[in-house]
Coordinates of C-alpha atoms in Angstrom, one line a residue:
Chain A
M1 CA -45.7 -2.5 19.3
S2 CA -49.0 -3.1 20.9
A3 CA -50.4 -0.6 23.2
D4 CA -50.3 -3.2 26.1
D5 CA -46.6 -4.0 25.4
H6 CA -45.9 -0.3 25.7
R7 CA -47.7 0.0 28.9
L8 CA -46.2 -2.9 30.6
I9 CA -42.8 -1.6 29.4
A10 CA -43.3 1.8 30.9
E11 CA -44.5 0.1 34.3
C12 CA -41.3 -2.0 34.2
L13 CA -39.1 1.1 33.8
Q14 CA -41.0 2.6 36.9
G15 CA -39.9 -0.5 38.8
D16 CA -42.8 -2.8 38.7
T17 CA -41.1 -6.4 38.1
A18 CA -44.8 -7.9 38.1
A19 CA -45.3 -6.1 34.7
F20 CA -42.1 -7.7 33.4
G21 CA -43.6 -11.1 34.6
V22 CA -46.5 -10.5 32.3
L23 CA -44.3 -9.8 29.4
V24 CA -42.1 -13.2 30.0
R25 CA -45.3 -15.2 30.3
R26 CA -46.5 -13.6 27.0
Y27 CA -43.4 -14.5 24.9
Q28 CA -41.7 -17.2 26.7
E29 CA -43.1 -20.1 24.7
R30 CA -42.3 -18.5 21.4
L31 CA -38.8 -17.7 22.6
Y32 CA -38.3 -21.1 23.9
N33 CA -39.1 -22.7 20.5
T34 CA -36.6 -20.6 19.0
A35 CA -33.8 -21.1 21.4
Y36 CA -34.4 -24.9 21.4
R37 CA -34.1 -25.2 17.9
L38 CA -31.0 -22.9 17.9
V39 CA -29.3 -24.7 20.6
G40 CA -30.5 -28.1 20.3
N41 CA -31.4 -29.2 23.8
A42 CA -33.8 -28.0 26.4
E43 CA -31.5 -27.3 29.2
D44 CA -29.6 -24.8 27.1
A45 CA -32.8 -23.4 25.7
Y46 CA -34.0 -22.6 29.2
D47 CA -30.8 -20.8 29.9
V48 CA -31.0 -18.9 26.7
V49 CA -34.5 -17.6 27.3
Q50 CA -33.7 -16.8 30.9
E51 CA -30.5 -15.0 29.9
A52 CA -32.5 -13.2 27.0
F53 CA -35.1 -12.0 29.5
L54 CA -32.7 -10.7 32.0
S55 CA -30.6 -9.0 29.4
A56 CA -33.8 -7.4 28.0
Y57 CA -35.0 -6.3 31.3
Q58 CA -31.6 -4.6 32.0
S59 CA -31.5 -2.8 28.8
L60 CA -35.2 -2.1 28.7
D61 CA -34.3 1.5 28.8
S62 CA -32.7 1.2 25.3
F63 CA -35.7 0.0 23.6
K64 CA -36.9 2.7 21.3
G65 CA -40.1 1.1 20.3
D66 CA -39.1 1.3 16.6
S67 CA -39.9 -2.4 16.1
L68 CA -42.2 -4.8 17.9
F69 CA -41.1 -5.7 21.3
F70 CA -41.1 -9.5 20.3
T71 CA -38.8 -8.8 17.5
W72 CA -36.4 -6.9 19.8
L73 CA -36.6 -9.7 22.2
Y74 CA -36.1 -12.3 19.5
R75 CA -33.0 -10.7 18.5
I76 CA -31.5 -10.8 21.8
A77 CA -32.5 -14.3 22.4
V78 CA -31.0 -15.6 19.0
N79 CA -27.8 -13.7 19.6
T80 CA -27.7 -15.1 23.0
A81 CA -28.2 -18.9 21.7
I82 CA -25.7 -18.2 18.8
S83 CA -23.1 -17.1 21.4
L84 CA -23.8 -20.1 23.3
K85 CA -23.7 -22.4 20.4
R86 CA -20.2 -21.0 19.5
K87 CA -19.0 -21.7 22.9
R88 CA -20.0 -25.1 22.8
R89 CA -19.2 -25.8 19.2
A90 CA -16.9 -28.4 20.0
V91 CA -19.3 -30.4 22.0
V92 CA -21.9 -32.0 19.9
S93 CA -25.1 -32.8 22.0
I94 CA -27.5 -35.0 20.5
D95 CA -29.6 -35.7 23.4
G96 CA -31.4 -32.7 24.6
G97 CA -33.3 -34.1 27.5
R98 CA -34.1 -32.3 30.6
N99 CA -35.0 -34.8 33.3
G100 CA -34.7 -37.5 30.8
E101 CA -37.0 -36.0 28.2
Q102 CA -36.4 -36.7 24.4
G103 CA -34.9 -33.6 22.5
V104 CA -37.6 -34.0 19.8
E105 CA -40.9 -34.9 20.6
A106 CA -42.2 -38.1 18.8
A107 CA -44.3 -37.3 15.9
D108 CA -48.0 -37.5 16.4
T109 CA -48.8 -40.9 15.3
S110 CA -52.6 -40.1 15.3
E111 CA -52.2 -38.4 12.0
S112 CA -50.8 -41.4 10.3
S113 CA -52.8 -44.7 10.3
H114 CA -49.5 -46.4 9.4
P115 CA -47.3 -47.2 12.3
G116 CA -44.3 -47.6 10.1
H117 CA -44.9 -44.4 8.6
A118 CA -44.9 -42.7 11.8
M119 CA -41.5 -44.6 12.8
E120 CA -40.0 -43.3 9.6
Q121 CA -40.9 -39.8 10.3
A122 CA -39.6 -39.8 13.6
E123 CA -36.3 -41.3 12.6
Q124 CA -36.0 -38.8 9.9
G125 CA -36.8 -36.1 12.3
R126 CA -34.1 -37.4 14.7
R127 CA -31.6 -37.4 11.7
I128 CA -32.4 -33.9 10.8
H129 CA -32.2 -32.8 14.4
E130 CA -28.8 -34.3 14.8
A131 CA -27.3 -32.8 11.6
L132 CA -28.8 -29.6 12.6
G133 CA -26.8 -29.7 15.7
R134 CA -23.7 -30.2 13.7
L135 CA -24.2 -27.2 11.5
S136 CA -22.3 -23.9 12.6
A137 CA -24.2 -21.4 14.7
E138 CA -24.8 -19.1 11.7
H139 CA -26.0 -21.5 9.3
R140 CA -28.4 -23.1 11.9
A141 CA -29.7 -19.8 12.8
V142 CA -30.6 -19.1 9.2
L143 CA -32.2 -22.5 8.6
V144 CA -34.2 -22.2 11.8
M145 CA -35.4 -18.8 11.0
K146 CA -36.4 -19.4 7.6
D147 CA -37.7 -22.9 7.4
M148 CA -38.9 -23.7 11.0
E149 CA -40.3 -20.1 11.9
G150 CA -40.9 -18.7 8.5
Q151 CA -39.2 -15.4 9.0
K152 CA -38.8 -12.9 6.2
Y153 CA -35.3 -12.2 4.9
E154 CA -35.4 -8.5 6.1
T155 CA -36.4 -9.8 9.6
M156 CA -33.5 -12.3 9.6
A157 CA -31.1 -9.5 8.3
E158 CA -32.2 -7.3 11.2
V159 CA -32.0 -9.8 13.9
L160 CA -28.8 -11.1 12.7
Q161 CA -27.5 -7.7 11.7
V162 CA -26.1 -8.8 8.3
P163 CA -27.1 -7.7 4.8
I164 CA -30.0 -9.5 3.1
G165 CA -27.4 -10.9 0.5
T166 CA -25.6 -12.5 3.3
I167 CA -28.5 -14.0 4.7
R168 CA -29.3 -15.6 1.3
S169 CA -25.9 -16.8 0.5
R170 CA -25.7 -18.2 4.2
L171 CA -29.0 -19.9 3.8
H172 CA -28.0 -21.6 0.4
R173 CA -24.8 -23.0 2.1
A174 CA -26.5 -24.0 4.9
R175 CA -28.9 -26.2 2.9
L176 CA -26.1 -27.8 1.3
E177 CA -24.1 -28.3 4.4
L178 CA -27.1 -29.9 5.9
R179 CA -27.6 -32.1 2.8
D180 CA -24.0 -33.2 3.1
L181 CA -24.2 -34.2 6.7
L182 CA -27.5 -36.1 6.0
E183 CA -25.9 -38.1 3.2
K184 CA -22.8 -38.9 5.4
D185 CA -25.2 -40.1 7.9
E186 CA -27.0 -42.2 5.3
S187 CA -23.8 -43.6 4.1
Chain B
M1 CA -20.2 -34.5 -9.7
L2 CA -22.2 -31.0 -9.7
S3 CA -19.8 -28.0 -9.4
E4 CA -20.5 -25.7 -6.2
H5 CA -21.8 -23.2 -8.5
Y6 CA -24.8 -25.5 -9.7
R7 CA -25.3 -26.7 -6.0
E8 CA -25.6 -23.3 -4.8
L9 CA -28.1 -22.4 -7.7
L10 CA -30.2 -25.4 -6.8
A11 CA -30.3 -24.4 -3.1
A12 CA -31.2 -20.9 -4.3
Y13 CA -34.1 -22.5 -6.3
V14 CA -35.5 -24.3 -3.1
D15 CA -35.8 -20.8 -1.6
G16 CA -37.3 -19.4 -4.8
Q17 CA -34.4 -16.9 -5.0
P18 CA -32.8 -17.1 -8.4
S19 CA -33.3 -14.7 -11.0
S20 CA -35.0 -15.5 -14.3
R21 CA -31.8 -16.1 -15.9
Q22 CA -30.6 -18.4 -13.0
R23 CA -34.0 -20.1 -13.1
R24 CA -33.7 -20.8 -16.9
L25 CA -30.2 -22.2 -16.2
V26 CA -31.4 -24.4 -13.4
Q27 CA -34.2 -25.8 -15.6
R28 CA -31.8 -26.7 -18.3
L29 CA -29.6 -28.3 -15.8
L30 CA -32.6 -30.3 -14.5
Q31 CA -33.4 -31.3 -17.9
R32 CA -30.1 -32.7 -18.6
S33 CA -28.6 -33.8 -15.2
A34 CA -30.3 -36.7 -13.2
E35 CA -27.9 -35.8 -10.3
A36 CA -29.2 -32.3 -10.3
R37 CA -32.8 -33.5 -10.2
R38 CA -32.0 -35.6 -7.3
L39 CA -30.2 -33.1 -5.3
L40 CA -33.1 -30.6 -5.8
Q41 CA -35.4 -33.2 -4.7
R42 CA -33.5 -34.0 -1.3
L43 CA -32.8 -30.3 -0.7
Q44 CA -36.6 -29.8 -1.1
A45 CA -37.4 -32.9 1.3
D46 CA -34.9 -31.4 3.8
S47 CA -36.6 -28.2 3.8
R48 CA -39.9 -29.8 4.4
D49 CA -38.6 -32.0 7.1
L50 CA -37.4 -28.8 8.7
I51 CA -40.7 -27.1 8.5
H52 CA -42.6 -30.4 9.9
L53 CA -40.0 -30.9 12.9
P54 CA -42.2 -30.8 15.9
A55 CA -42.2 -27.8 17.9
P56 CA -40.8 -28.2 21.6
R57 CA -43.2 -27.4 24.3
L58 CA -42.3 -25.4 27.2
D59 CA -43.4 -27.4 30.4
C60 CA -43.0 -24.7 33.1
D61 CA -43.4 -21.1 33.5
L62 CA -40.2 -19.1 33.4
A63 CA -41.5 -16.1 34.8
P64 CA -41.1 -16.8 38.6
A65 CA -37.5 -17.9 38.2
I66 CA -36.6 -14.8 36.1
L67 CA -38.4 -12.4 38.5
Q68 CA -36.6 -14.2 41.3
K69 CA -33.3 -13.5 39.5
I70 CA -34.2 -9.8 39.1
T71 CA -35.0 -9.4 42.8
A72 CA -32.3 -11.3 44.1
G73 CA -29.7 -9.7 41.9
R74 CA -31.4 -6.3 42.3
L75 CA -31.3 -6.0 38.7
G76 CA -33.3 -3.0 37.1
P77 CA -33.3 -1.2 33.8
V78 CA -29.9 0.7 33.3
R79 CA -30.9 4.3 32.8
R80 CA -29.0 5.9 30.1
L81 CA -28.4 9.4 29.6
R82 CA -30.0 10.4 26.4
R83 CA -27.9 13.1 25.4
F84 CA -28.9 13.8 22.0
A85 CA -32.7 13.1 22.7
S86 CA -32.9 15.7 25.4
A87 CA -33.0 19.4 24.7
P88 CA -29.8 21.2 25.0
A89 CA -29.1 23.1 28.3
Y90 CA -28.4 26.4 26.6
P91 CA -29.8 28.0 23.6
V92 CA -28.0 27.5 20.3
W93 CA -27.0 31.0 19.7
I94 CA -24.9 31.1 22.6
G95 CA -22.7 28.4 20.9
A96 CA -22.8 30.2 17.6
A97 CA -21.6 33.4 19.5
A98 CA -19.0 31.5 21.5
A99 CA -17.4 30.1 18.2
A100 CA -17.5 33.6 16.8
A101 CA -15.8 35.0 19.7
I102 CA -13.1 32.3 19.4
L103 CA -12.6 32.9 15.8
F104 CA -12.4 36.7 16.4
T105 CA -9.8 36.3 19.1
V106 CA -7.7 34.0 17.2
G107 CA -8.0 36.2 14.0
T108 CA -6.9 39.3 16.0
A109 CA -4.2 37.5 17.7
S110 CA -2.8 36.4 14.5
Y111 CA -2.9 39.8 12.9
C112 CA -1.3 41.3 15.8
T113 CA 1.5 39.0 15.8
F114 CA 2.2 39.2 11.9
A115 CA 1.9 42.9 12.1
A116 CA 4.6 43.2 14.8
F117 CA 6.8 40.9 12.9
L118 CA 6.3 42.9 9.6
N119 CA 7.1 46.2 11.2
R120 CA 10.2 45.1 13.2
P121 CA 13.3 47.4 12.5
A122 CA 15.0 45.3 9.9
A123 CA 18.4 45.4 8.3
P124 CA 18.5 48.2 5.7
S125 CA 15.8 47.0 3.1
V126 CA 18.0 48.7 0.5
A127 CA 21.6 48.7 0.5
V128 CA 24.5 48.8 -1.8
H129 CA 28.1 47.3 -1.8
N130 CA 29.4 49.9 0.7
Q131 CA 33.2 49.8 0.6
N132 CA 33.5 53.0 2.8
N133 CA 31.1 51.8 5.5
R134 CA 28.9 54.8 4.5
P135 CA 25.1 53.8 4.4
L136 CA 23.7 55.0 1.2
A137 CA 20.3 54.0 2.2
V138 CA 18.9 54.4 5.5
P139 CA 15.0 53.8 5.3
D140 CA 14.5 54.7 8.9
T141 CA 15.6 58.1 8.6
K142 CA 14.8 58.9 4.9
A143 CA 11.4 59.7 3.3
P144 CA 10.2 57.0 0.6
D145 CA 11.1 59.4 -2.1
E146 CA 14.6 59.7 -0.9
V147 CA 14.8 56.0 -0.6
R148 CA 13.7 55.6 -4.2
N149 CA 16.5 58.2 -5.3
D150 CA 19.0 55.9 -3.4
I151 CA 17.9 52.8 -5.3
A152 CA 18.1 54.7 -8.6
Q153 CA 21.6 55.7 -7.6
T154 CA 22.5 52.2 -6.5
P155 CA 25.2 50.9 -8.7
V156 CA 24.2 47.6 -10.0
P157 CA 27.0 44.9 -10.7
D158 CA 27.5 43.8 -14.4
P159 CA 26.6 40.0 -14.2
L160 CA 28.7 39.3 -17.3
K161 CA 31.8 40.1 -15.8
K162 CA 32.8 37.3 -13.6
S163 CA 36.2 37.8 -12.3
K164 CA 35.7 41.0 -10.0
P165 CA 32.4 42.5 -9.2
D166 CA 32.2 45.7 -11.3
L167 CA 30.4 48.2 -8.9
T168 CA 30.4 51.0 -11.3
P169 CA 27.1 52.1 -12.8
P170 CA 26.1 51.5 -16.4
P171 CA 27.9 53.9 -18.9
H172 CA 25.1 56.3 -19.1
E173 CA 26.1 59.8 -19.5
G174 CA 23.4 61.2 -17.2
D175 CA 24.3 58.7 -14.6
L176 CA 28.0 59.5 -14.8
A177 CA 27.5 63.2 -14.5
H178 CA 25.4 62.7 -11.8
Q179 CA 28.0 60.5 -10.0
K180 CA 30.6 62.9 -10.6
T181 CA 28.6 65.7 -8.9
A182 CA 27.5 63.4 -6.2
D183 CA 31.0 61.8 -5.4
P184 CA 33.7 63.3 -6.9
K185 CA 36.0 60.6 -5.4
P186 CA 34.8 57.2 -6.5
A187 CA 35.6 54.4 -4.0
A188 CA 38.0 51.9 -4.9
I189 CA 37.1 48.5 -5.8
P190 CA 37.2 46.2 -3.0
D191 CA 39.6 43.1 -2.9
K192 CA 37.0 40.8 -1.5
E193 CA 33.7 40.1 -2.7
E194 CA 31.0 41.2 -0.3
P195 CA 27.3 40.4 -0.3
V196 CA 25.1 42.8 -2.2
F197 CA 21.5 42.9 -0.9
T198 CA 19.0 44.6 -3.0
S199 CA 15.9 44.1 -0.7
E200 CA 15.0 42.7 2.5
G201 CA 15.2 39.0 2.6
M202 CA 17.9 38.6 0.1
E203 CA 20.2 37.5 2.8
M204 CA 19.2 33.8 2.2
F205 CA 21.1 33.9 -1.1
V206 CA 24.3 34.2 0.8
E207 CA 23.6 30.8 2.3
L208 CA 22.6 29.5 -1.1
K209 CA 25.7 30.6 -2.7
S210 CA 27.7 28.5 -0.2
V211 CA 25.7 25.5 -1.1
V212 CA 26.0 26.0 -4.8
P213 CA 29.4 24.8 -5.3
T214 CA 28.7 21.6 -3.4
L215 CA 26.0 20.4 -5.7
D216 CA 27.1 17.8 -8.2
V217 CA 25.7 19.0 -11.6
P218 CA 26.7 16.8 -14.5
A219 CA 28.4 18.6 -17.3
T220 CA 27.2 17.9 -20.9
F221 CA 29.5 17.8 -23.8
K222 CA 28.8 17.5 -27.6
L223 CA 31.1 14.7 -28.9
R224 CA 31.8 16.7 -32.2
D225 CA 32.8 19.7 -30.1
L226 CA 35.4 17.6 -28.2
Q227 CA 37.7 18.3 -31.3
Q228 CA 38.0 22.0 -30.4
D229 CA 40.9 22.5 -27.9
A230 CA 38.7 24.5 -25.4
V231 CA 36.1 22.0 -25.2
H232 CA 38.6 19.2 -24.8
K233 CA 40.5 21.0 -22.1
K234 CA 37.3 21.6 -20.2
L235 CA 36.5 17.9 -20.3
V236 CA 39.8 17.1 -19.0
A237 CA 39.2 19.5 -16.4
E238 CA 35.7 18.0 -15.7
L239 CA 37.4 14.3 -15.6
Q240 CA 40.0 15.6 -13.2
K241 CA 37.5 16.9 -10.6
D242 CA 37.4 13.4 -8.9
S243 CA 39.0 10.0 -9.2
A244 CA 35.8 8.2 -9.9
V245 CA 33.4 9.5 -12.6
R246 CA 30.4 8.2 -14.4
L247 CA 29.9 8.9 -18.2
E248 CA 26.7 8.5 -19.8
L249 CA 26.7 8.1 -23.8
P250 CA 23.0 8.5 -24.9
C251 CA 22.6 6.3 -28.2
P252 CA 19.7 5.4 -30.3
D253 CA 21.3 2.0 -30.9
G254 CA 23.2 0.2 -28.2
G255 CA 24.6 -2.4 -30.5
R256 CA 26.0 -0.1 -33.0
A257 CA 27.4 2.2 -30.2
F258 CA 29.1 -0.6 -28.7
E259 CA 30.7 -1.7 -32.0
R260 CA 31.9 2.0 -32.4
L261 CA 33.3 2.1 -29.0
Q262 CA 35.0 -1.3 -29.2
A263 CA 36.9 -0.3 -32.3
I264 CA 38.1 2.9 -30.7
L265 CA 39.2 1.0 -27.4
K266 CA 41.2 -1.4 -29.8
T267 CA 43.0 1.6 -31.4
H268 CA 43.7 2.8 -27.8
H269 CA 45.1 -0.7 -26.8
V270 CA 42.5 -1.1 -24.2
E271 CA 41.6 -4.9 -23.8
L272 CA 37.7 -5.3 -23.6
M273 CA 36.4 -8.1 -21.7
I274 CA 32.7 -8.6 -22.7
D275 CA 30.6 -10.6 -20.4
A276 CA 29.1 -13.7 -21.9
S277 CA 25.6 -12.3 -21.5
A278 CA 26.6 -9.2 -23.3
Q279 CA 28.2 -11.1 -26.1
R280 CA 24.8 -12.9 -26.5
R281 CA 23.0 -9.7 -26.7
L282 CA 25.3 -8.1 -29.2
A283 CA 24.7 -11.2 -31.4
K284 CA 21.1 -10.3 -31.4
P285 CA 21.0 -6.7 -32.5
L286 CA 17.1 -6.6 -32.4
W287 CA 17.4 -6.8 -28.5
R288 CA 17.6 -3.2 -27.2
T289 CA 20.1 -3.4 -24.8
N290 CA 22.1 -0.8 -22.7
Y291 CA 25.7 -1.7 -21.8
V292 CA 28.0 -0.6 -18.9
L293 CA 31.6 -0.5 -19.1
Y294 CA 34.0 -0.3 -16.1
S295 CA 37.5 0.6 -16.3
E296 CA 40.3 1.9 -14.2
G297 CA 43.8 2.9 -14.9
M298 CA 43.1 5.5 -17.6
T299 CA 44.1 9.2 -16.7
A300 CA 41.6 12.0 -17.5
A301 CA 43.9 12.9 -20.5
E302 CA 43.9 9.5 -21.9
L303 CA 40.0 9.1 -21.5
A304 CA 39.5 12.6 -22.9
L305 CA 41.5 11.6 -25.9
L306 CA 39.6 8.4 -26.3
L307 CA 36.2 10.2 -26.2
Q308 CA 37.4 12.7 -28.6
Q309 CA 38.3 9.9 -30.8
I310 CA 34.7 8.5 -30.5
G311 CA 33.3 11.7 -31.9
A312 CA 35.8 12.0 -34.6
D313 CA 36.7 10.4 -38.1
K314 CA 33.3 9.9 -39.3
H315 CA 30.6 11.9 -40.8
P316 CA 28.4 13.4 -38.2
G317 CA 25.3 11.3 -39.2
E318 CA 27.4 8.1 -38.7
I319 CA 28.4 8.6 -35.3
P320 CA 25.9 6.5 -33.0
F321 CA 26.6 9.1 -30.1
D322 CA 25.6 12.6 -29.8
H323 CA 26.3 13.9 -26.3
L324 CA 28.5 12.9 -23.4
V325 CA 27.4 13.6 -19.8
V326 CA 29.9 13.6 -17.2
R327 CA 29.6 13.6 -13.5
R328 CA 31.2 12.2 -10.3
M329 CA 30.2 9.1 -9.0
T330 CA 27.6 9.3 -6.4
E331 CA 26.8 6.8 -3.6
R332 CA 24.0 5.3 -5.8
D333 CA 26.6 4.9 -8.8
H334 CA 28.7 3.1 -6.0
K335 CA 26.0 0.9 -5.1
E336 CA 25.0 0.2 -8.8
L337 CA 28.6 -0.7 -9.5
S338 CA 28.7 -3.0 -6.4
D339 CA 25.7 -4.7 -7.8
L340 CA 27.1 -5.2 -11.2
L341 CA 30.5 -6.6 -10.1
G342 CA 29.7 -8.0 -6.6
V343 CA 32.2 -5.6 -5.1
D344 CA 32.8 -1.9 -5.2
P345 CA 36.1 -1.5 -7.1
V346 CA 36.2 2.1 -6.1
Q347 CA 36.1 1.2 -2.4
I348 CA 38.0 -1.8 -2.7
K349 CA 41.4 -1.0 -4.2
P350 CA 43.4 -3.6 -6.5
S351 CA 45.7 -5.9 -4.5
K352 CA 49.4 -5.6 -4.5
E353 CA 51.2 -6.0 -7.7
T354 CA 51.8 -9.7 -8.7
G355 CA 55.4 -10.8 -9.2
A356 CA 57.8 -9.3 -11.4
I357 CA 57.0 -11.9 -14.1
G358 CA 53.3 -11.5 -13.9
V359 CA 52.9 -14.3 -11.3
D360 CA 50.8 -13.9 -8.4
P361 CA 52.5 -15.5 -5.5
R362 CA 49.3 -16.0 -3.6
K363 CA 48.1 -18.5 -6.2
P364 CA 49.5 -21.9 -7.1
V365 CA 51.6 -21.6 -10.3
S366 CA 49.6 -24.4 -11.8
D367 CA 46.4 -22.6 -11.5
Q368 CA 47.8 -19.4 -13.1
T369 CA 49.6 -21.4 -15.9
A370 CA 45.9 -23.1 -16.5
A371 CA 44.3 -19.7 -16.5
Q372 CA 46.7 -18.3 -18.9
L373 CA 46.3 -20.9 -21.2
A374 CA 42.7 -20.9 -21.2
A375 CA 42.8 -17.5 -21.9
A376 CA 45.3 -17.8 -24.9
L377 CA 43.1 -20.6 -26.2
A378 CA 40.1 -18.3 -26.0
G379 CA 41.7 -15.7 -28.0
Q380 CA 42.1 -13.3 -25.1
G381 CA 45.7 -14.2 -24.2
R382 CA 48.4 -11.8 -23.9
A383 CA 49.9 -12.7 -27.2
G384 CA 50.9 -9.8 -29.2
A385 CA 50.7 -6.2 -28.0
K386 CA 50.1 -6.3 -24.4
P387 CA 47.1 -4.3 -23.8
E388 CA 47.6 -1.1 -21.6
H389 CA 44.2 -1.0 -20.0
M390 CA 41.3 -3.3 -19.3
M391 CA 37.8 -2.5 -19.5
L392 CA 34.9 -4.7 -18.6
A393 CA 31.4 -4.6 -20.6
M394 CA 28.2 -6.1 -19.3
P395 CA 24.7 -5.5 -20.1
Y396 CA 23.3 -2.6 -17.9
N397 CA 20.7 -4.1 -15.7
P398 CA 21.0 -2.7 -12.2
V399 CA 17.7 -4.4 -11.1
R400 CA 19.2 -8.0 -12.1
P401 CA 23.1 -7.9 -12.2
R402 CA 24.8 -10.9 -13.2
R403 CA 28.0 -10.8 -11.1
D404 CA 28.9 -14.5 -11.4
S405 CA 30.3 -14.2 -15.0
A406 CA 33.9 -15.4 -15.8
E407 CA 34.7 -12.1 -17.2
V408 CA 33.9 -10.1 -14.2
K409 CA 36.1 -12.6 -12.1
R410 CA 38.9 -12.3 -14.3
F411 CA 38.7 -8.5 -14.6
L412 CA 38.8 -8.4 -10.8
D413 CA 41.6 -11.0 -10.6
E414 CA 43.7 -9.0 -13.0
R415 CA 43.2 -5.6 -11.6
K416 CA 46.6 -3.6 -11.3
P417 CA 47.1 -1.1 -8.7
L418 CA 46.1 2.4 -9.7
R419 CA 48.7 4.8 -10.8
P420 CA 48.5 8.4 -9.8
G421 CA 46.0 10.3 -11.8
A422 CA 44.2 7.3 -12.8
L423 CA 40.3 7.3 -13.1
Q424 CA 37.8 4.8 -12.2
V425 CA 35.3 5.2 -14.9
L426 CA 31.8 3.8 -15.1
L427 CA 30.6 4.3 -18.8
V428 CA 26.9 3.7 -19.5
L429 CA 25.8 3.4 -23.2
R430 CA 22.1 4.1 -22.8
G431 CA 19.7 3.4 -25.5
P432 CA 16.4 5.4 -25.9
T433 CA 14.5 2.9 -23.6
G434 CA 17.1 3.1 -20.9

């Protein structure tokens, strides 16, 4: 944990809410990215991030400093998102707009000189995003953490509080399930 | 279509997870299976697509909203008691001392309790059969040496004499002389038995003595010895102890034993009804089978004679039995019998006698005529000498009883009222595996 985080946490514990505001601004973007990928829409992602920060603030006293503050915060956010996803399992949300915005931003077409290629990429992204939303919370979490955020197995095991072997097998099954969903979509 | 195992291997291959053996397996699979190659390519493409999914951007600052909620809800970090992190409120040695004190108190209390129990003024620790109500040993008033002398002078009953307890000391000259001088008038032998305690705590054997006669201990006889009158009488007496007995005839070869028993039963005019499954098993001598036979109507004397016959007439080596075990039927035996026959014939007595000419008035005449005709045709009719008793034979399998056989039904149908002194006998021919 960085010395700065440590100092801010100590100030929070002394009742300085402004110090916590600094911590929120420091990590909100990263947490939002994760939350968005896990829950699939911006509105829920906002809720998850807010809930995670509030939970973290309330249990700040239990933070021992054994791991990075962000890892601890990340664990809270992931678990909050998984809980939310489980609650809304029956509802498959494919729009993710907040105030009408798109769930997945359009691909940066400037990188490709071929307009058709950009459209294909956007279409593929949409399909992946949809299929991801239909995965179970656990499978989605491992795919997001491994592929999209590049987490190590150890970190994933720590965050999800399961053995590394479980993470591996869960990841394999998640890939196959995603593939099956995409094939169904293609057909 | 690839199996789930191969699909998972390929998924693991995407993550770079497989072991070297699995990697070789996947490479061989990829060489020979186009489907595997296609799946691997797609899984890799999916992974790439996931990696390249655009990251969403947070378009507002969440901090004000979160801080507002904290302020509005008056939320704050929950202070938890850190019991283990904080230093204990008292030194460790105080805890150890308290534990030692508790142990000491418990130990002392236990010692005092048991010491008081052991020192209680008990009944005489050494006593003799005292027919004149004269205490020969009073440990509370005598010195230990005197007590020891009393023990030495205590007459010990001879265990070999069973009829009446002989309380005279062993015929040792010194002892006799001593007794003459100490007690010129020996006490008369009492009529009733009284408990003899040789040490403290022996009182419990009085209770045990009252329990022993109720124990149902099987009696074992050597079949060869049944030729002797004394043993034969003992067997009769044993059989007469109850109206329902269980006999066990251990035998090395169930089939051979059955043949021997069958021959003896025939000479004693006992009709043997052999269950169809038992007949099948008898036809296969290699099948090791235990058999159970049930009979009612024979008296103890008749049964003893039959058993005597089993162990006679042949050279000892040719007799397929050696021992006979006799015991009263227990609840378990009743249950076993009920399972084998469908009813417990010991509990459910035979119905009233059929008509004088052997006709059951409860059944239509045509039915009985048909049954008799069928029995006669099957060679089990009543032509010739009428058997005095019936015996039912079945394979002995208490776990899977076959109570639906025709022989069992016939046996139950033809039961006669028990005459006085008749026994209900469960006879088991038990082989070495039984």
